PDB file of C-alpha atoms in Angstrom:
ATOM      1  CA  UNK A 703      76.923  63.545-232.601  1.00  0.00           C
ATOM      2  CA  UNK A 704      75.019  61.989-235.162  1.00  0.00           C
ATOM      3  CA  UNK A 705      77.164  59.760-237.413  1.00  0.00           C
ATOM      4  CA  UNK A 706      75.475  62.207-240.885  1.00  0.00           C
ATOM      5  CA  UNK A 707      76.260  65.060-239.349  1.00  0.00           C
ATOM      6  CA  UNK A 708      80.338  64.422-238.353  1.00  0.00           C
ATOM      7  CA  UNK A 709      80.350  62.226-241.640  1.00  0.00           C
ATOM      8  CA  UNK A 710      79.474  66.180-243.432  1.00  0.00           C
ATOM      9  CA  UNK A 711      81.496  67.940-240.869  1.00  0.00           C
ATOM     10  CA  UNK A 712      84.160  65.592-242.201  1.00  0.00           C
ATOM     11  CA  UNK A 713      84.218  66.006-245.242  1.00  0.00           C
ATOM     12  CA  UNK A 714      83.414  70.096-245.445  1.00  0.00           C
ATOM     13  CA  UNK A 715      86.901  70.841-243.703  1.00  0.00           C
ATOM     14  CA  UNK A 716      88.812  68.540-246.450  1.00  0.00           C
ATOM     15  CA  UNK A 717      86.679  70.463-248.771  1.00  0.00           C
ATOM     16  CA  UNK A 718      87.328  73.733-247.087  1.00  0.00           C
ATOM     17  CA  UNK A 719      90.935  72.572-246.681  1.00  0.00           C
ATOM     18  CA  UNK A 720      91.466  71.600-250.715  1.00  0.00           C
ATOM     19  CA  UNK A 721      89.419  73.925-252.317  1.00  0.00           C
ATOM     20  CA  UNK A 722      88.820  77.072-249.659  1.00  0.00           C
ATOM     21  CA  UNK A 723      85.848  78.289-248.235  1.00  0.00           C
ATOM     22  CA  UNK A 724      84.445  80.144-251.762  1.00  0.00           C
ATOM     23  CA  UNK A 725      85.718  77.321-254.374  1.00  0.00           C
ATOM     24  CA  UNK A 726      84.166  74.435-252.129  1.00  0.00           C
ATOM     25  CA  UNK A 727      80.850  73.694-252.709  1.00  0.00           C
ATOM     26  CA  UNK A 728      77.801  71.540-250.941  1.00  0.00           C
ATOM     27  CA  UNK A 729      77.582  69.524-254.069  1.00  0.00           C
ATOM     28  CA  UNK A 730      81.530  68.488-253.040  1.00  0.00           C
ATOM     29  CA  UNK A 731      80.739  68.598-249.266  1.00  0.00           C
ATOM     30  CA  UNK A 732      77.940  65.838-249.829  1.00  0.00           C
ATOM     31  CA  UNK A 733      79.166  63.470-252.432  1.00  0.00           C
ATOM     32  CA  UNK A 734      82.174  62.929-249.700  1.00  0.00           C
ATOM     33  CA  UNK A 735      80.069  62.280-247.540  1.00  0.00           C
ATOM     34  CA  UNK A 736      77.760  60.291-249.249  1.00  0.00           C
ATOM     35  CA  UNK A 737      74.963  62.042-248.972  1.00  0.00           C
ATOM     36  CA  UNK A 738      71.812  64.119-250.675  1.00  0.00           C
ATOM     37  CA  UNK A 739      71.910  67.607-249.243  1.00  0.00           C
ATOM     38  CA  UNK A 740      68.304  67.314-248.029  1.00  0.00           C
ATOM     39  CA  UNK A 741      70.332  64.706-246.002  1.00  0.00           C
ATOM     40  CA  UNK A 742      72.531  68.196-245.480  1.00  0.00           C
ATOM     41  CA  UNK A 743      70.362  71.238-245.164  1.00  0.00           C
ATOM     42  CA  UNK A 744      68.969  68.570-241.999  1.00  0.00           C
ATOM     43  CA  UNK A 745      71.833  69.315-239.604  1.00  0.00           C
ATOM     44  CA  UNK A 746      72.773  72.536-241.183  1.00  0.00           C
ATOM     45  CA  UNK A 747      70.964  75.775-242.966  1.00  0.00           C
ATOM     46  CA  UNK A 748      73.575  76.771-245.138  1.00  0.00           C
ATOM     47  CA  UNK A 749      77.604  77.297-246.071  1.00  0.00           C
ATOM     48  CA  UNK A 750      78.652  79.393-243.354  1.00  0.00           C
ATOM     49  CA  UNK A 751      76.505  76.821-240.868  1.00  0.00           C
ATOM     50  CA  UNK A 752      78.224  74.189-241.577  1.00  0.00           C
ATOM     51  CA  UNK A 753      81.761  75.862-241.823  1.00  0.00           C
ATOM     52  CA  UNK A 754      80.933  77.396-238.244  1.00  0.00           C
ATOM     53  CA  UNK A 755      79.849  74.624-237.292  1.00  0.00           C
ATOM     54  CA  UNK A 756      83.513  72.905-238.077  1.00  0.00           C
ATOM     55  CA  UNK A 757      85.199  75.446-236.601  1.00  0.00           C
ATOM     56  CA  UNK A 758      83.128  74.782-233.085  1.00  0.00           C
ATOM     57  CA  UNK A 759      84.389  70.709-234.410  1.00  0.00           C
ATOM     58  CA  UNK A 760      88.369  71.874-234.044  1.00  0.00           C
ATOM     59  CA  UNK A 761      87.744  73.845-231.087  1.00  0.00           C
ATOM     60  CA  UNK A 762      85.813  70.782-228.891  1.00  0.00           C
ATOM     61  CA  UNK A 763      89.162  69.183-230.084  1.00  0.00           C
ATOM     62  CA  UNK A 764      91.531  71.124-228.908  1.00  0.00           C
ATOM     63  CA  UNK A 765      90.647  71.222-225.634  1.00  0.00           C
ATOM     64  CA  UNK A 766      89.891  67.509-225.370  1.00  0.00           C
ATOM     65  CA  UNK A 767      93.799  67.724-226.240  1.00  0.00           C
ATOM     66  CA  UNK A 768      94.111  70.388-223.220  1.00  0.00           C
ATOM     67  CA  UNK A 769      92.516  67.591-221.377  1.00  0.00           C
ATOM     68  CA  UNK A 770      94.863  64.680-222.112  1.00  0.00           C
ATOM     69  CA  UNK A 771      97.960  67.391-221.596  1.00  0.00           C
ATOM     70  CA  UNK A 772      96.603  68.358-219.191  1.00  0.00           C
ATOM     71  CA  UNK A 773      95.979  64.736-217.659  1.00  0.00           C
ATOM     72  CA  UNK A 774      99.466  63.110-218.825  1.00  0.00           C
ATOM     73  CA  UNK A 775     100.372  64.847-215.909  1.00  0.00           C
ATOM     74  CA  UNK A 776     102.729  68.781-217.600  1.00  0.00           C
ATOM     75  CA  UNK A 777     102.752  71.700-215.762  1.00  0.00           C
ATOM     76  CA  UNK A 778     100.517  73.874-216.841  1.00  0.00           C
ATOM     77  CA  UNK A 779     103.063  76.666-218.796  1.00  0.00           C
ATOM     78  CA  UNK A 780     104.283  73.569-221.387  1.00  0.00           C
ATOM     79  CA  UNK A 781     100.905  72.373-220.849  1.00  0.00           C
ATOM     80  CA  UNK A 782     100.516  75.806-223.117  1.00  0.00           C
ATOM     81  CA  UNK A 783     103.514  75.463-225.182  1.00  0.00           C
ATOM     82  CA  UNK A 784     102.780  72.088-226.324  1.00  0.00           C
ATOM     83  CA  UNK A 785      98.969  72.639-227.238  1.00  0.00           C
ATOM     84  CA  UNK A 786     100.245  75.897-229.345  1.00  0.00           C
ATOM     85  CA  UNK A 787     102.094  73.378-231.572  1.00  0.00           C
ATOM     86  CA  UNK A 788      98.931  70.860-231.858  1.00  0.00           C
ATOM     87  CA  UNK A 789      97.127  74.273-232.758  1.00  0.00           C
ATOM     88  CA  UNK A 790      99.771  74.758-235.732  1.00  0.00           C
ATOM     89  CA  UNK A 791      98.486  70.582-236.914  1.00  0.00           C
ATOM     90  CA  UNK A 792      95.439  71.027-237.690  1.00  0.00           C
ATOM     91  CA  UNK A 793      95.344  74.692-238.766  1.00  0.00           C
ATOM     92  CA  UNK A 794      95.437  74.558-242.549  1.00  0.00           C
ATOM     93  CA  UNK A 795      91.278  74.713-242.603  1.00  0.00           C
ATOM     94  CA  UNK A 796      90.807  77.144-239.870  1.00  0.00           C
ATOM     95  CA  UNK A 797      93.489  79.699-241.078  1.00  0.00           C
ATOM     96  CA  UNK A 798      90.876  79.252-244.106  1.00  0.00           C
ATOM     97  CA  UNK A 799      88.296  79.940-242.406  1.00  0.00           C
ATOM     98  CA  UNK A 800      88.962  82.256-240.239  1.00  0.00           C
ATOM     99  CA  UNK A 801      91.339  84.383-242.275  1.00  0.00           C
ATOM    100  CA  UNK A 802      90.079  84.116-245.940  1.00  0.00           C
ATOM    101  CA  UNK A 803      86.450  83.429-245.647  1.00  0.00           C
ATOM    102  CA  UNK A 804      83.485  86.305-245.629  1.00  0.00           C
ATOM    103  CA  UNK A 805      82.413  83.767-242.166  1.00  0.00           C
ATOM    104  CA  UNK A 806      85.338  86.142-240.628  1.00  0.00           C
ATOM    105  CA  UNK A 807      83.611  88.792-239.606  1.00  0.00           C
ATOM    106  CA  UNK A 808      81.330  87.483-237.611  1.00  0.00           C
ATOM    107  CA  UNK A 809      83.561  83.955-236.176  1.00  0.00           C
ATOM    108  CA  UNK A 810      87.023  85.110-235.499  1.00  0.00           C
ATOM    109  CA  UNK A 811      85.957  87.445-232.763  1.00  0.00           C
ATOM    110  CA  UNK A 812      84.267  84.997-231.411  1.00  0.00           C
ATOM    111  CA  UNK A 813      87.992  82.234-231.973  1.00  0.00           C
ATOM    112  CA  UNK A 814      89.716  83.883-231.536  1.00  0.00           C
ATOM    113  CA  UNK A 815      88.156  85.329-227.624  1.00  0.00           C
ATOM    114  CA  UNK A 816      87.927  81.101-226.750  1.00  0.00           C
ATOM    115  CA  UNK A 817      91.708  81.160-228.252  1.00  0.00           C
ATOM    116  CA  UNK A 818      92.494  84.172-225.488  1.00  0.00           C
ATOM    117  CA  UNK A 819      90.586  82.485-222.317  1.00  0.00           C
ATOM    118  CA  UNK A 820      92.358  79.222-222.749  1.00  0.00           C
ATOM    119  CA  UNK A 821      95.727  80.903-222.808  1.00  0.00           C
ATOM    120  CA  UNK A 822      94.597  83.408-219.828  1.00  0.00           C
ATOM    121  CA  UNK A 823      93.609  80.248-218.156  1.00  0.00           C
ATOM    122  CA  UNK A 824      95.880  78.414-218.469  1.00  0.00           C
ATOM    123  CA  UNK A 825      98.553  81.645-217.471  1.00  0.00           C
ATOM    124  CA  UNK A 826      95.873  82.122-214.011  1.00  0.00           C
ATOM    125  CA  UNK A 827      97.054  78.712-213.839  1.00  0.00           C
ATOM    126  CA  UNK A 828     100.932  78.598-213.522  1.00  0.00           C
ATOM    127  CA  UNK A 829     100.150  81.684-211.998  1.00  0.00           C
ATOM    128  CA  UNK A 830      98.631  80.294-208.993  1.00  0.00           C
ATOM    129  CA  UNK A 831     101.426  76.941-209.244  1.00  0.00           C
ATOM    130  CA  UNK A 832     104.348  79.244-209.115  1.00  0.00           C
ATOM    131  CA  UNK A 833     105.402  79.123-213.008  1.00  0.00           C
ATOM    132  CA  UNK A 834     105.281  82.468-214.132  1.00  0.00           C
ATOM    133  CA  UNK A 835     107.638  85.336-212.372  1.00  0.00           C
ATOM    134  CA  UNK A 836     105.974  88.024-209.814  1.00  0.00           C
ATOM    135  CA  UNK A 837     103.783  90.699-211.044  1.00  0.00           C
ATOM    136  CA  UNK A 838     103.182  88.708-215.105  1.00  0.00           C
ATOM    137  CA  UNK A 839     100.072  90.382-216.067  1.00  0.00           C
ATOM    138  CA  UNK A 840      97.974  87.375-217.277  1.00  0.00           C
ATOM    139  CA  UNK A 841      95.711  89.536-218.934  1.00  0.00           C
ATOM    140  CA  UNK A 842      98.023  91.750-220.955  1.00  0.00           C
ATOM    141  CA  UNK A 843     100.197  88.244-221.759  1.00  0.00           C
ATOM    142  CA  UNK A 844      97.500  86.475-222.903  1.00  0.00           C
ATOM    143  CA  UNK A 845      96.473  89.029-225.368  1.00  0.00           C
ATOM    144  CA  UNK A 846     100.019  89.220-226.157  1.00  0.00           C
ATOM    145  CA  UNK A 847     101.117  85.652-226.890  1.00  0.00           C
ATOM    146  CA  UNK A 848      97.547  85.112-228.605  1.00  0.00           C
ATOM    147  CA  UNK A 849      98.182  87.703-230.926  1.00  0.00           C
ATOM    148  CA  UNK A 850     102.394  86.836-232.085  1.00  0.00           C
ATOM    149  CA  UNK A 851     100.601  82.527-232.636  1.00  0.00           C
ATOM    150  CA  UNK A 852      97.804  84.583-234.890  1.00  0.00           C
ATOM    151  CA  UNK A 853     100.394  86.129-236.244  1.00  0.00           C
ATOM    152  CA  UNK A 854     102.664  83.291-237.281  1.00  0.00           C
ATOM    153  CA  UNK A 855      99.561  81.408-238.337  1.00  0.00           C
ATOM    154  CA  UNK A 856      99.104  84.787-240.778  1.00  0.00           C
ATOM    155  CA  UNK A 857     102.097  84.444-241.877  1.00  0.00           C
ATOM    156  CA  UNK A 858     101.742  80.835-242.961  1.00  0.00           C
ATOM    157  CA  UNK A 859      99.393  82.189-245.440  1.00  0.00           C
ATOM    158  CA  UNK A 860     101.992  83.891-247.469  1.00  0.00           C
ATOM    159  CA  UNK A 861     104.715  81.307-246.739  1.00  0.00           C
ATOM    160  CA  UNK A 862     103.863  77.824-247.877  1.00  0.00           C
ATOM    161  CA  UNK A 863     106.730  76.084-245.113  1.00  0.00           C
ATOM    162  CA  UNK A 864     104.905  74.123-242.536  1.00  0.00           C
ATOM    163  CA  UNK A 865     108.434  73.510-241.252  1.00  0.00           C
ATOM    164  CA  UNK A 866     109.172  76.941-241.140  1.00  0.00           C
ATOM    165  CA  UNK A 867     106.247  77.194-239.259  1.00  0.00           C
ATOM    166  CA  UNK A 868     107.182  75.193-236.281  1.00  0.00           C
ATOM    167  CA  UNK A 869     109.872  78.023-236.223  1.00  0.00           C
ATOM    168  CA  UNK A 870     108.105  80.135-235.531  1.00  0.00           C
ATOM    169  CA  UNK A 871     106.113  78.669-232.927  1.00  0.00           C
ATOM    170  CA  UNK A 872     109.303  77.557-230.880  1.00  0.00           C
ATOM    171  CA  UNK A 873     110.646  81.484-232.264  1.00  0.00           C
ATOM    172  CA  UNK A 874     107.359  82.918-230.049  1.00  0.00           C
ATOM    173  CA  UNK A 875     107.983  80.074-226.799  1.00  0.00           C
ATOM    174  CA  UNK A 876     112.051  80.810-226.389  1.00  0.00           C
ATOM    175  CA  UNK A 877     110.363  84.657-226.605  1.00  0.00           C
ATOM    176  CA  UNK A 878     107.992  84.915-224.225  1.00  0.00           C
ATOM    177  CA  UNK A 879     108.486  82.338-221.748  1.00  0.00           C
ATOM    178  CA  UNK A 880     111.467  83.447-220.430  1.00  0.00           C
ATOM    179  CA  UNK A 881     110.133  87.201-219.879  1.00  0.00           C
ATOM    180  CA  UNK A 882     107.873  85.426-217.618  1.00  0.00           C
ATOM    181  CA  UNK A 883     107.935  82.498-216.246  1.00  0.00           C
ATOM    182  CA  UNK A 884     110.843  81.715-213.780  1.00  0.00           C
ATOM    183  CA  UNK A 885     114.231  81.079-214.610  1.00  0.00           C
ATOM    184  CA  UNK A 886     114.272  77.320-212.942  1.00  0.00           C
ATOM    185  CA  UNK A 887     110.620  76.804-214.475  1.00  0.00           C
ATOM    186  CA  UNK A 888     111.873  77.423-218.084  1.00  0.00           C
ATOM    187  CA  UNK A 889     114.711  75.672-217.961  1.00  0.00           C
ATOM    188  CA  UNK A 890     112.819  72.265-216.716  1.00  0.00           C
ATOM    189  CA  UNK A 891     109.905  73.093-220.111  1.00  0.00           C
ATOM    190  CA  UNK A 892     110.723  71.608-224.092  1.00  0.00           C
ATOM    191  CA  UNK A 893     109.898  74.714-226.183  1.00  0.00           C
ATOM    192  CA  UNK A 894     109.988  72.864-229.117  1.00  0.00           C
ATOM    193  CA  UNK A 895     107.073  70.737-230.794  1.00  0.00           C
ATOM    194  CA  UNK A 896     106.813  66.622-229.229  1.00  0.00           C
ATOM    195  CA  UNK A 897     108.396  63.872-230.389  1.00  0.00           C
ATOM    196  CA  UNK A 898     104.800  62.437-230.733  1.00  0.00           C
ATOM    197  CA  UNK A 899     101.583  64.331-232.519  1.00  0.00           C
ATOM    198  CA  UNK A 900      99.154  65.060-228.809  1.00  0.00           C
TER     199      UNK A 900
END
């Protein structure tokens, strides 16, 4: 990725996070990135294209986080829990773009589909490794877990309480994991946030 493009994405994420999609301006993004409008339009055709690229970059970063967690030899269910907390740490700009911005109609479905595919893949790995109870419907479980996690993020838009979001995520894991994980696997899981950023 070019340095200019990466700088524009970083500047755009900061602008969308601070001002939201509607109020953030191309001028502000250019000022933050230290580039001209011509440079921005050389990489992105519109503000919407810039916002979609910010979401795509965030999705790639979460995929890299998942890979790091898996390389640390964590089981699939622990990776799922820790990835949920990692997504929470970076949620603000994603929430503003997916759930508050006019771009949500044609982008949110793709993003949520990617999240569901990731959760489904981790649950399938958990089933293969014997972490799940027999008979767990992985597809239905993936849909339900993503719905619960999206619900937590939507609730956090209404209540400005970052610590509360972590408590709600912990509640999701404490509710769902005992119903799908083998008891001995659940007993070994940490369902609270990691001590340091993943």
